[in-house]
GROMACS .gro file of C-alpha atoms in nm:
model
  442
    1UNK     CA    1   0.000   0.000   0.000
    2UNK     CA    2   0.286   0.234   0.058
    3UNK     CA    3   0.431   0.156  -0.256
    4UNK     CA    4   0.133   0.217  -0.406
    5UNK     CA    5   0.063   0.542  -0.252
    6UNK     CA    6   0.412   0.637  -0.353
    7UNK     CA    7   0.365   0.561  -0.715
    8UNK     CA    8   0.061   0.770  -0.743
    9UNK     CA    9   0.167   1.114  -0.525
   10UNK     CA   10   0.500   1.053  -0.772
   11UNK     CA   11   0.271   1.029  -1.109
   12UNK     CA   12   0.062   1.292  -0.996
   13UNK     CA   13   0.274   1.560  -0.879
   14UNK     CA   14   0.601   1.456  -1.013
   15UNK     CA   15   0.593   1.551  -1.395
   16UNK     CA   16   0.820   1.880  -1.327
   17UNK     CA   17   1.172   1.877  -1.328
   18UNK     CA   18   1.178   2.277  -1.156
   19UNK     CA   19   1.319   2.262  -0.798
   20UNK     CA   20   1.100   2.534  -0.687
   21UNK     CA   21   0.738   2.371  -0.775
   22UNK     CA   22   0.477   2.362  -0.493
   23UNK     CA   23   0.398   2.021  -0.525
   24UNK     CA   24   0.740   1.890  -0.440
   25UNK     CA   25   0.635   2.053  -0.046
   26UNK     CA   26   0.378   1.702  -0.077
   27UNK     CA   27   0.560   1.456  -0.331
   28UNK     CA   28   0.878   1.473  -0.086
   29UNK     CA   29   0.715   1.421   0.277
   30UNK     CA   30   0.493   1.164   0.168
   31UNK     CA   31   0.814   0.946  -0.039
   32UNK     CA   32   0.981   0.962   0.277
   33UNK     CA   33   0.668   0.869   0.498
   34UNK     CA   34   0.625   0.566   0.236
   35UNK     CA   35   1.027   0.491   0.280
   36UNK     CA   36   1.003   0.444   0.617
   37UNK     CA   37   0.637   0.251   0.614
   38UNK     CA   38   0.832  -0.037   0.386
   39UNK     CA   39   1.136  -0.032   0.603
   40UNK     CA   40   0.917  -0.083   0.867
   41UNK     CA   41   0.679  -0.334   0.735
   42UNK     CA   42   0.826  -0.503   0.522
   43UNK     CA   43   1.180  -0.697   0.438
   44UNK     CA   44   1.349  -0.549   0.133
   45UNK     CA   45   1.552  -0.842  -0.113
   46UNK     CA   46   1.815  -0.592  -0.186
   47UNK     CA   47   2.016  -0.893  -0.373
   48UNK     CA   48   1.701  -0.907  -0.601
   49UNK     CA   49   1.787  -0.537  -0.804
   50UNK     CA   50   2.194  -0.546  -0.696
   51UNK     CA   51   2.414  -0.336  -0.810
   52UNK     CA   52   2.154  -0.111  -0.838
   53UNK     CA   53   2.178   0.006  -0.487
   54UNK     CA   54   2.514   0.053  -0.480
   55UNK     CA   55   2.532   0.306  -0.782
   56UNK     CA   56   2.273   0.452  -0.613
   57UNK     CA   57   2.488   0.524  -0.322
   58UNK     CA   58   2.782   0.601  -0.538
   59UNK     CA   59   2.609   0.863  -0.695
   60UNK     CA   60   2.427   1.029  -0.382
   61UNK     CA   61   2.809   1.026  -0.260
   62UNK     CA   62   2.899   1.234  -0.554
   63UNK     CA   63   2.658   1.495  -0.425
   64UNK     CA   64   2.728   1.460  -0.049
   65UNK     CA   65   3.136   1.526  -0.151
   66UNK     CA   66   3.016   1.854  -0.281
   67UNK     CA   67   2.872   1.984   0.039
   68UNK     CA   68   3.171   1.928   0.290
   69UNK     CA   69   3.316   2.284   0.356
   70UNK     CA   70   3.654   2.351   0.239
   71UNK     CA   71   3.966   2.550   0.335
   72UNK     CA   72   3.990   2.847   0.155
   73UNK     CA   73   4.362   2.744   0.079
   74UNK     CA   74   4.206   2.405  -0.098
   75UNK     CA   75   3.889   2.551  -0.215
   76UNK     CA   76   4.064   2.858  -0.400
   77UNK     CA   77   4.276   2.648  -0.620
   78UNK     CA   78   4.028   2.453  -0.786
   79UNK     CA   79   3.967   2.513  -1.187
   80UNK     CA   80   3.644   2.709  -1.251
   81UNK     CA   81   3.722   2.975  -0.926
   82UNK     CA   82   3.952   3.228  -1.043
   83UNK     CA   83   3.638   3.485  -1.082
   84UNK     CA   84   3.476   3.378  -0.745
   85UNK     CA   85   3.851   3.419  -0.541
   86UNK     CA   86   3.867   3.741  -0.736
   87UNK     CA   87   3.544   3.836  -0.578
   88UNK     CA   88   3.609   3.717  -0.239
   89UNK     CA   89   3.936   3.891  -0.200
   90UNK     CA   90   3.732   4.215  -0.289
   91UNK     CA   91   3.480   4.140   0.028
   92UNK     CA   92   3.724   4.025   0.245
   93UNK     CA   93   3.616   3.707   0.233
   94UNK     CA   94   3.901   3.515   0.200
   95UNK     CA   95   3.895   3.329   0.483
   96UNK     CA   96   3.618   3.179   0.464
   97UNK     CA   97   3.513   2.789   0.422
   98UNK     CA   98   3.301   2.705   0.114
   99UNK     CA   99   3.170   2.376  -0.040
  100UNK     CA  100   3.253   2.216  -0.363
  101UNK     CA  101   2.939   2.315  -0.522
  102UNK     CA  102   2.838   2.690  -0.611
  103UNK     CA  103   2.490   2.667  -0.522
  104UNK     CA  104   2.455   2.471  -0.176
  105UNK     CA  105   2.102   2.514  -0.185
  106UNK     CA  106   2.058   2.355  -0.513
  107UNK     CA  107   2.310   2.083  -0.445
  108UNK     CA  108   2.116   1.990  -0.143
  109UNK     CA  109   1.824   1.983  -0.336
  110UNK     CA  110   1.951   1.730  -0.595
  111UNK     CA  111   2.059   1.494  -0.296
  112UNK     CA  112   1.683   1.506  -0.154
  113UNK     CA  113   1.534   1.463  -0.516
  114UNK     CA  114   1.725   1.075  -0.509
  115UNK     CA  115   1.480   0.974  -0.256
  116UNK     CA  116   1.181   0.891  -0.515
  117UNK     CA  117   1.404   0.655  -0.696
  118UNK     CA  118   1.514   0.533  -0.350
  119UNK     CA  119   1.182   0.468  -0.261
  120UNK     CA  120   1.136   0.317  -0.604
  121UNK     CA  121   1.417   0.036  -0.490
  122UNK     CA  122   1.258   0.001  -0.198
  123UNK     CA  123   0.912  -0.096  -0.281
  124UNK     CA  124   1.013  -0.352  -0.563
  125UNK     CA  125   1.255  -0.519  -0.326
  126UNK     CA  126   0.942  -0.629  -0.145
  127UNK     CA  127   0.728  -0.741  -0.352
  128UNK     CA  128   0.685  -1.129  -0.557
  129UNK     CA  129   0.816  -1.167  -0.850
  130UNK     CA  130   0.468  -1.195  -0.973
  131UNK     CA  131   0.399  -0.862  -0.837
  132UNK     CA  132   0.669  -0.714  -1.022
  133UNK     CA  133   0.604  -0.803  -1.328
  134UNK     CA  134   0.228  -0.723  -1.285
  135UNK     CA  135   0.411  -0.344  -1.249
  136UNK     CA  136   0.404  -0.329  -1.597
  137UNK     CA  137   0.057  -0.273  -1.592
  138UNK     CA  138   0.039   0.033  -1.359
  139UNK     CA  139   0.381   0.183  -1.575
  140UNK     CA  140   0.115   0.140  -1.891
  141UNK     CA  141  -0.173   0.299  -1.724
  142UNK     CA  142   0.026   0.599  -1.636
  143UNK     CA  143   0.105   0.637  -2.015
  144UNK     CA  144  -0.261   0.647  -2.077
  145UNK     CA  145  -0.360   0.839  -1.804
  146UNK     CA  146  -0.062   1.095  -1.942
  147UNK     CA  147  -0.223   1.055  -2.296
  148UNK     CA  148  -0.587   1.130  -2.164
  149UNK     CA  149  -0.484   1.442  -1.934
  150UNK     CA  150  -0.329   1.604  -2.262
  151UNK     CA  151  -0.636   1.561  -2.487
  152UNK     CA  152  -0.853   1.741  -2.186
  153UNK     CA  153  -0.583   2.018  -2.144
  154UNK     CA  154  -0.587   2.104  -2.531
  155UNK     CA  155  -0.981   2.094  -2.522
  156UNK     CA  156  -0.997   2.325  -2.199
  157UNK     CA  157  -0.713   2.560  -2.391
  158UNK     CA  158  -0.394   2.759  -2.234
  159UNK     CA  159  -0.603   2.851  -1.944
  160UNK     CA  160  -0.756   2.506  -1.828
  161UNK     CA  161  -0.638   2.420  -1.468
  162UNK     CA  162  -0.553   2.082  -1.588
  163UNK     CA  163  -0.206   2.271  -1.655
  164UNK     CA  164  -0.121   2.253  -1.270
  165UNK     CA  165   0.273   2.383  -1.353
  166UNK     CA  166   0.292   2.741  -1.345
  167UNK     CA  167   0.604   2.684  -1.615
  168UNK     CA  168   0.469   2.432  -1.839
  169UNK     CA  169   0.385   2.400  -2.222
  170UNK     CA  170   0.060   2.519  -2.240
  171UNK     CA  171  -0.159   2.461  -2.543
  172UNK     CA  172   0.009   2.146  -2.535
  173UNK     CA  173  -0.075   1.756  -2.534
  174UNK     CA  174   0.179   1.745  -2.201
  175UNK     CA  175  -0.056   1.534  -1.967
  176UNK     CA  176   0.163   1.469  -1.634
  177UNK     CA  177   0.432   1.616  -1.724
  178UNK     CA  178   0.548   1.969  -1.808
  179UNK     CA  179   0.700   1.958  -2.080
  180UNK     CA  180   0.625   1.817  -2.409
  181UNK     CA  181   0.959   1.664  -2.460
  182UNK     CA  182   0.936   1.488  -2.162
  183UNK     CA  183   0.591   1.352  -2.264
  184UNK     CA  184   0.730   1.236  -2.604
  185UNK     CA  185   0.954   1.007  -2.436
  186UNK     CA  186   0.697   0.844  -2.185
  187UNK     CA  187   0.517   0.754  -2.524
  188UNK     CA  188   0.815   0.610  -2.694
  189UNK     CA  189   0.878   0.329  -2.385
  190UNK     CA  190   0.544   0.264  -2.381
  191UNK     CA  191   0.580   0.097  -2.715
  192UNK     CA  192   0.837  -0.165  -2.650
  193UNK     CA  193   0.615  -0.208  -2.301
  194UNK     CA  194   0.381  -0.231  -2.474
  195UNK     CA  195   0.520  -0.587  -2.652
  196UNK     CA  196   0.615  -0.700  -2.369
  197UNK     CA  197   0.266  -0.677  -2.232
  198UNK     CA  198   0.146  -0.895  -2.522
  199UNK     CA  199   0.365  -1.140  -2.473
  200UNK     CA  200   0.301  -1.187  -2.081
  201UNK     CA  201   0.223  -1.570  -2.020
  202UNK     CA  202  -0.115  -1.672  -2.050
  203UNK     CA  203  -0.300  -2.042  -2.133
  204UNK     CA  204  -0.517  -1.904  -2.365
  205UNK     CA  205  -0.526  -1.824  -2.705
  206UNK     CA  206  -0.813  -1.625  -2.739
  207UNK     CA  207  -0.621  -1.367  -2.488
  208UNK     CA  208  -0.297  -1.347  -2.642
  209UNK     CA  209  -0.489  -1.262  -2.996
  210UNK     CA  210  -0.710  -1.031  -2.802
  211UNK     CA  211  -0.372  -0.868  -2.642
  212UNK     CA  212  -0.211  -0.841  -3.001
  213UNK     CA  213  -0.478  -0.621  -3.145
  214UNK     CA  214  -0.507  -0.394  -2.817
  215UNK     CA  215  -0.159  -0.393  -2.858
  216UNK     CA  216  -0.128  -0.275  -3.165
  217UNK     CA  217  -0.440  -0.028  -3.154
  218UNK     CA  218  -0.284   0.147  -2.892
  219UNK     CA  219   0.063   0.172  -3.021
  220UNK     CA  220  -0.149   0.346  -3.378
  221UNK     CA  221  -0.309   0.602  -3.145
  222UNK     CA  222   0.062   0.634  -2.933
  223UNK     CA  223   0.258   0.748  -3.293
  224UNK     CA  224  -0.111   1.037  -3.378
  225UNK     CA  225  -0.040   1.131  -3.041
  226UNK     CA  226   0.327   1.233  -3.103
  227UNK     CA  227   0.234   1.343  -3.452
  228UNK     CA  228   0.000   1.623  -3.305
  229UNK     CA  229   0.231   1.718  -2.921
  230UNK     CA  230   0.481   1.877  -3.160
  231UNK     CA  231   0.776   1.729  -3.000
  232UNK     CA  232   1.047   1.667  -3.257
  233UNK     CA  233   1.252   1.456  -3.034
  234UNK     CA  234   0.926   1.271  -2.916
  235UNK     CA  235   0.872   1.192  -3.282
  236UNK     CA  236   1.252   1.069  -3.306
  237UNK     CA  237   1.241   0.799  -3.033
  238UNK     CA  238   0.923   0.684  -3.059
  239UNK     CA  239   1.045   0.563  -3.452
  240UNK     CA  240   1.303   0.413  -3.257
  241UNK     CA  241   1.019   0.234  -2.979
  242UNK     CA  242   0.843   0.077  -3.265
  243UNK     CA  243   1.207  -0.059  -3.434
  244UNK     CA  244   1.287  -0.188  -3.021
  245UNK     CA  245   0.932  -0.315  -2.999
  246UNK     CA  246   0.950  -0.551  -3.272
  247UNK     CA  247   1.285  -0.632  -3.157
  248UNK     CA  248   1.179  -0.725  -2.856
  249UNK     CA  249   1.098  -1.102  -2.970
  250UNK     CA  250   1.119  -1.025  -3.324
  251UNK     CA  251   1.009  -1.405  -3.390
  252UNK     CA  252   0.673  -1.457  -3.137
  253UNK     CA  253   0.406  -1.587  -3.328
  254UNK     CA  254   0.567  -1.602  -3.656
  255UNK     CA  255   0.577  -1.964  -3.671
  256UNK     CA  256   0.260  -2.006  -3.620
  257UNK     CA  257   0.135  -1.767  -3.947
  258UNK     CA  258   0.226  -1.824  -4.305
  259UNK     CA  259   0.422  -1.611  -4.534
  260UNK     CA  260   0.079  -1.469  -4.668
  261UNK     CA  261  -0.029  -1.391  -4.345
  262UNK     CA  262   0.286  -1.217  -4.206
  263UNK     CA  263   0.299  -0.973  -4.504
  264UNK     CA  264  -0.066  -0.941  -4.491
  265UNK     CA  265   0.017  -0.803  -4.091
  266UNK     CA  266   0.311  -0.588  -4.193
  267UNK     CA  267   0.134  -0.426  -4.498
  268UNK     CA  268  -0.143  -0.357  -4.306
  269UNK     CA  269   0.031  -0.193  -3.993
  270UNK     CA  270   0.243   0.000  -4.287
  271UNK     CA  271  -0.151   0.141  -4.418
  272UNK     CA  272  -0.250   0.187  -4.061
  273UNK     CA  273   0.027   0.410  -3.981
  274UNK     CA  274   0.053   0.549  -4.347
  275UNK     CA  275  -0.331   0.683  -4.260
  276UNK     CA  276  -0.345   0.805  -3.970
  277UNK     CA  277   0.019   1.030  -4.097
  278UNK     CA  278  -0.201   1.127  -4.357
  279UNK     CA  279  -0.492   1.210  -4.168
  280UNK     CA  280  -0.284   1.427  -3.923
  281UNK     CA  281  -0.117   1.647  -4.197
  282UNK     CA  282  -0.455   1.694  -4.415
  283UNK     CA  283  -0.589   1.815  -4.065
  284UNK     CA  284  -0.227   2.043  -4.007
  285UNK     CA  285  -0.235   1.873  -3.670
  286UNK     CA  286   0.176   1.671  -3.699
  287UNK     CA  287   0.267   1.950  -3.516
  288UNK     CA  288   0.613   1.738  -3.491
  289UNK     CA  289   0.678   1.708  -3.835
  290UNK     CA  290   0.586   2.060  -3.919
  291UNK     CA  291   0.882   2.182  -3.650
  292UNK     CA  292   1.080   1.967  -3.850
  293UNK     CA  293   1.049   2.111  -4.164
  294UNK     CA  294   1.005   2.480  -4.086
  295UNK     CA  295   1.275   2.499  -3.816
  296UNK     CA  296   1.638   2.588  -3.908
  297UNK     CA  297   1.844   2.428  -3.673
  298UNK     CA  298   2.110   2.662  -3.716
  299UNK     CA  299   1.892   2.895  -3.472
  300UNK     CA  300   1.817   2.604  -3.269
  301UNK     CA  301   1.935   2.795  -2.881
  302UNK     CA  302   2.063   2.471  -2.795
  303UNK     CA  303   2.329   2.406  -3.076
  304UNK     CA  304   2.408   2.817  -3.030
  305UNK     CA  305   2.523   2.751  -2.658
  306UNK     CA  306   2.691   2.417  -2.772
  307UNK     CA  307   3.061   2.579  -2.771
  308UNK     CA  308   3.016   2.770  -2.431
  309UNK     CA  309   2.913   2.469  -2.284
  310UNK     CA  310   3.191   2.293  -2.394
  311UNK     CA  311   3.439   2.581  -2.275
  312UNK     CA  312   3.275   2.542  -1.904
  313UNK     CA  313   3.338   2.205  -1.893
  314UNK     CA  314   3.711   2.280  -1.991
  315UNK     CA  315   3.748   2.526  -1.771
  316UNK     CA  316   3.550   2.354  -1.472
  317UNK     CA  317   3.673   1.933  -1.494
  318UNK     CA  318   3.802   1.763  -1.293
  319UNK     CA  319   3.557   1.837  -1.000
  320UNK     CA  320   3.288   2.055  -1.162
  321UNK     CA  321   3.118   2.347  -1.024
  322UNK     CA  322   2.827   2.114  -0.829
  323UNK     CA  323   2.520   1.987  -0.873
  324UNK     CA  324   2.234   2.220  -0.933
  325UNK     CA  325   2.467   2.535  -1.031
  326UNK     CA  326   2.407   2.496  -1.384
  327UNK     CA  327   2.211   2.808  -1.429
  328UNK     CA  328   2.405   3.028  -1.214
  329UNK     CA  329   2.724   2.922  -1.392
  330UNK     CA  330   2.626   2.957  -1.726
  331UNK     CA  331   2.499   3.273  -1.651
  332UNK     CA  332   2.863   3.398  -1.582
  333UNK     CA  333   3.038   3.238  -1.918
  334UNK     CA  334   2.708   3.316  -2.152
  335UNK     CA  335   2.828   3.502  -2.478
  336UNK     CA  336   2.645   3.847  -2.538
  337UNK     CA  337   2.517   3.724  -2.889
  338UNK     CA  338   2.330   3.453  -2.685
  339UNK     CA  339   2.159   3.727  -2.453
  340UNK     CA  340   1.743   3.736  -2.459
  341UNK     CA  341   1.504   3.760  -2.248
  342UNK     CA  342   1.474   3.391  -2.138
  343UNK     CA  343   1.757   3.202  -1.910
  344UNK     CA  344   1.856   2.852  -2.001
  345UNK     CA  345   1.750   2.631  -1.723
  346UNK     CA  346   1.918   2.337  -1.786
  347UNK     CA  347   2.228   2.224  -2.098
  348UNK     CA  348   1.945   2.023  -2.253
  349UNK     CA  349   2.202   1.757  -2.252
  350UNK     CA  350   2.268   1.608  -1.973
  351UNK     CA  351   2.581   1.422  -2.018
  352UNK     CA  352   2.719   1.778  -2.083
  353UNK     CA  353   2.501   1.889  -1.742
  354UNK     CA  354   2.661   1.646  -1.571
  355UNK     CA  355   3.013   1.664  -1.665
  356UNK     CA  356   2.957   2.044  -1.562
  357UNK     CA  357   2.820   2.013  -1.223
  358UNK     CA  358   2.906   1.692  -1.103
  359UNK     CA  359   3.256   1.662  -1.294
  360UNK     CA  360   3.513   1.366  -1.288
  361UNK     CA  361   3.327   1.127  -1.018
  362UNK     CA  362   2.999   1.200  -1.142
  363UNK     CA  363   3.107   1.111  -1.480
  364UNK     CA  364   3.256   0.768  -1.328
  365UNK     CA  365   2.952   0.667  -1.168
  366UNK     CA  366   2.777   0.694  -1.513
  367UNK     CA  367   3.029   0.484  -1.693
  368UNK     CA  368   2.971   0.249  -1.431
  369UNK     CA  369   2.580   0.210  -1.492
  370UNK     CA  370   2.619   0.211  -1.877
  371UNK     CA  371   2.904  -0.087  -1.844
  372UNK     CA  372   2.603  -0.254  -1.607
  373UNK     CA  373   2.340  -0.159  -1.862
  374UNK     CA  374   2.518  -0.330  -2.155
  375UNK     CA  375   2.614  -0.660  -1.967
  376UNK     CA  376   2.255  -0.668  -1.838
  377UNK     CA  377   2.060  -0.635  -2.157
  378UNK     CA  378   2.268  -0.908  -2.286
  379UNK     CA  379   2.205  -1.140  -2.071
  380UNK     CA  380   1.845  -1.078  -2.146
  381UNK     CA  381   1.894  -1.159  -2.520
  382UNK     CA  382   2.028  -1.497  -2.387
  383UNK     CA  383   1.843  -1.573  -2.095
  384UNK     CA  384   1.578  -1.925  -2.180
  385UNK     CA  385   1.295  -1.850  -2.428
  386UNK     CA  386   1.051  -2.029  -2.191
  387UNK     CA  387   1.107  -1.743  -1.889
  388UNK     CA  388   0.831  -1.530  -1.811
  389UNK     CA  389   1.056  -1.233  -1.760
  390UNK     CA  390   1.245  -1.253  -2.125
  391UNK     CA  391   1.042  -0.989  -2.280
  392UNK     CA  392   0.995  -0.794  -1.967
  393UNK     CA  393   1.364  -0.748  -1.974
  394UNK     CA  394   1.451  -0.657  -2.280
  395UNK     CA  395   1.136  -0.438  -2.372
  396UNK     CA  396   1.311  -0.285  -2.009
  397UNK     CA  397   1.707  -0.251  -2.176
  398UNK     CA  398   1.526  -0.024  -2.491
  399UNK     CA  399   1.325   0.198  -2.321
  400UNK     CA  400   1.648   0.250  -2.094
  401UNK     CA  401   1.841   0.290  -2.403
  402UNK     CA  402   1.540   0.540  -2.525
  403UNK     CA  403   1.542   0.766  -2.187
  404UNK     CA  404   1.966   0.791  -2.202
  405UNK     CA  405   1.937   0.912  -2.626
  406UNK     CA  406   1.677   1.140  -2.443
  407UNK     CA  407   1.862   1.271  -2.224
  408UNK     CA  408   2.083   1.406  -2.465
  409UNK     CA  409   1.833   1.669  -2.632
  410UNK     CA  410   1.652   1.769  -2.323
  411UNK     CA  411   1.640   1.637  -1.906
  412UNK     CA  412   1.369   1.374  -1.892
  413UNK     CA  413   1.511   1.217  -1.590
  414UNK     CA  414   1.530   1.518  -1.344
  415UNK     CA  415   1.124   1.491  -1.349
  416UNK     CA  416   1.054   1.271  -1.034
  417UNK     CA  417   0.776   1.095  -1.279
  418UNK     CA  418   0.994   1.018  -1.559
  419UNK     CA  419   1.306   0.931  -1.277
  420UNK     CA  420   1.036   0.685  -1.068
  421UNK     CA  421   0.972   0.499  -1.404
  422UNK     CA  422   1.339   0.437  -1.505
  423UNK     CA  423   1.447   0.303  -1.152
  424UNK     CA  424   1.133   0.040  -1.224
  425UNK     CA  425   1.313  -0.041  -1.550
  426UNK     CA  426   1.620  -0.068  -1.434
  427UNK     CA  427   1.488  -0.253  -1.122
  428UNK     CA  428   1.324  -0.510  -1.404
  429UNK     CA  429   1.654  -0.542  -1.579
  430UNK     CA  430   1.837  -0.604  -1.295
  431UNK     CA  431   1.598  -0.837  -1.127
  432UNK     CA  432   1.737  -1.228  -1.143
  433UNK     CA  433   1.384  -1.428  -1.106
  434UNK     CA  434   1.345  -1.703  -0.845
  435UNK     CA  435   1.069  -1.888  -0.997
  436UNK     CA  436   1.261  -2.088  -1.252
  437UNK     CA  437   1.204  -2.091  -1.631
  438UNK     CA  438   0.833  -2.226  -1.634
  439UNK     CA  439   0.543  -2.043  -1.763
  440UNK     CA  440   0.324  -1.837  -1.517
  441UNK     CA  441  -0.001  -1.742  -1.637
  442UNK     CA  442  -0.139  -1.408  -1.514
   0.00000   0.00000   0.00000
């Protein structure tokens, strides 16, 4: 129940990736109320999602380094502080002790903000292994619920309270989240999800066919969807969810239909999607593909501040300047031709992010989960053909491929919503079943 209740204050409130929302005053008190409920109540299988935990830790530590105080003798002679000593000396200041990171506040706040996918860990180390792969179902239903919320927002228009973000895309198809982006990617994992959800275990035929067409129903109205939010990148990866969908288990079912029959199926999914394109551009609604055609990305802000970004980095590695200091720090190397009348929030790139505010170590810990991440996806490419959890798995190594490609046009996983759903996929990837290689029908 605690997990539960944790999932849904997350899904609800957790779609912004702003440290200064109001809803964060709720989502954070009541993860750490459900933390403590599941210590409490329950014994966590910590093995079950291992190493998980530990980069976890590793990466928390990353952030806790950053708030020790330092000498000013130490402090002072780190790369990136030549304007800050220059300032201090001016004050008379010195003397004074400071911490790694530029903006303590901010820092402290990105050490808090781990405790949804802590609580994340936490819940699935306590469930069955039934129960967690029965997870899938609530990660799908938040999808919808996402896709449902943004149809009501566009028909109640810019000023329907449905947008509960004060800094959000209004006019948008964003649903949970705040920014359309963001939503774009929650689509595009839905679709290898989606396969997997099809080809859960189940005795009967008539369910699996049943699943199939639901299956692929929803993944037409999924790629509309994108077409009319407008998100180029959202259009991107969710060409790249339906490639990892059907590689998924590229061969289910295929045995079973003849040649006629399997071209029959992918000539008519090629119509399906071929119609509902052409639908959405007769009607001017693919919003996405119209960005992509009008848009010279020679303007684009984010290639523009490309090279300064890559100067801070420079000019700030080994150690970085800390977490949450991006803004303040780009602030103070942004070129004059970039000036307007809007501040860039975040490097839309967070590799780049992160090798700016969390430096060297931060950097390390990454390397670490992607070297985890490639020998754990290919284990699930080899793991018996008759385990429930085969699909599961691998549908879970895509959409964790999809996430990290979006992470490097935009910062889906600072949202708590978006950050709750990849610890569940990693959790899945990671998971080694204890039921055996038999069939369990759900």
């Amino acid at each position: 129940m605690a997990f539960a209740v944790l999932a849904v204050v997350v899904a609800f409130l957790g779609g912004s990736s702003r440290p200064d929302i109001n809803s964060l005053l709720i989502l954070r008190p009541v993860c750490v109320l459900c933390i403590v409920a599941m210590l409490l109540k329950s014994r966590v299988e910590w093995n079950s999602v291992k190493p998980l935990p530990l980069l976890l830790a590793l990466f928390a530590a990353t952030i806790a380094l950053q708030l020790i105080p330092l000498p000013p003798s130490l402090w002072y002679g780190l790369r990136g502080r030549e304007s800050y000593d220059t300032v201090a000396k001016l004050l008379g200041g010195t003397d004074l002790w400071h911490p790694l990171a530029l903006s303590p506040d901010r820092a402290w706040n990105s050490l808090v903000s781990l405790l949804v996918p802590l609580g994340v860990m936490i819940g699935f180390g306590t469930l069955t292994d039934r129960q967690r792969r029965l997870l899938l179902l609530p990660v799908l239903g938040i999808v919808a619920v996402s896709m449902v919320l943004g149809v009501m927002q566009v028909a109640g228009g810019e000023t329907s309270p449905l947008y509960w973000y004060r800094v959000s895309g209004r006019g948008q198809l964003i649903g949970l989240l705040a920014n359309r982006n963001h939503q774009g990617a929650l689509m595009a994992i839905a679709l290898p999800l989606l396969r997997a959800w099809t080809l859960s275990p189940t005795s009967r035929k008539q369910t699996a066919r049943a699943r199939n067409i639901i299956g692929l129903a929803v993944a037409a109205v999924i790629i509309l969807f994108v077409l009319v939010l407008g998100s180029r990148a959202g259009l991107v990866l969710v060409l790249l969810g339906l490639i990892t969908a059907f590689l998924v288990e590229p061969s289910t079912g295929a045995s079973r239909l003849s040649a006629r029959q399997r071209w029959l199926m992918a000539g008519g999914l090629v119509i399906g999607v071929s119609v509902l394109l052409a639908v959405a551009l007769t009607a001017d609604r693919a919003v996405a593909i119209g960005r992509f055609v009008d848009n010279d990305l020679g303007t684009e802000g984010r290639l523009a501040a490309l090279p300064t970004l890559l100067h801070i980095i420079a000019q700030t590695l080994p150690f970085g300047t800390g977490f949450g200091s991006f803004v303040a720090v780009y602030a103070s190397y942004e070129p004059d031709a970039l000036l307007k009348t809007s501040y860039f929030n975040n490097a839309h790139n967070d590799l780049i992010e992160l090798a700016i505010t969390g430096g060297v170590p931060a950097l390390l810990v990454l390397a670490g989960f992607v070297v985890w991440w490639i020998r754990a996806s290919w284990q699930s490419i080899v793991m018996p053909p008759a385990s429930p959890w085969r699909a599961l798995q691998r549908a879970s190594a895509f959409a964790i491929l999809i996430l990290l490609l979006a992470s490097l046009t935009d910062y889906p996983l600072r949202t708590p919503l978006l950050g709750a759903v990849f610890t569940i996929l990693c959790c899945w990837l990671a998971h080694i079943p204890t039921t055996g290689t038999h069939h369990e029908n759900d």
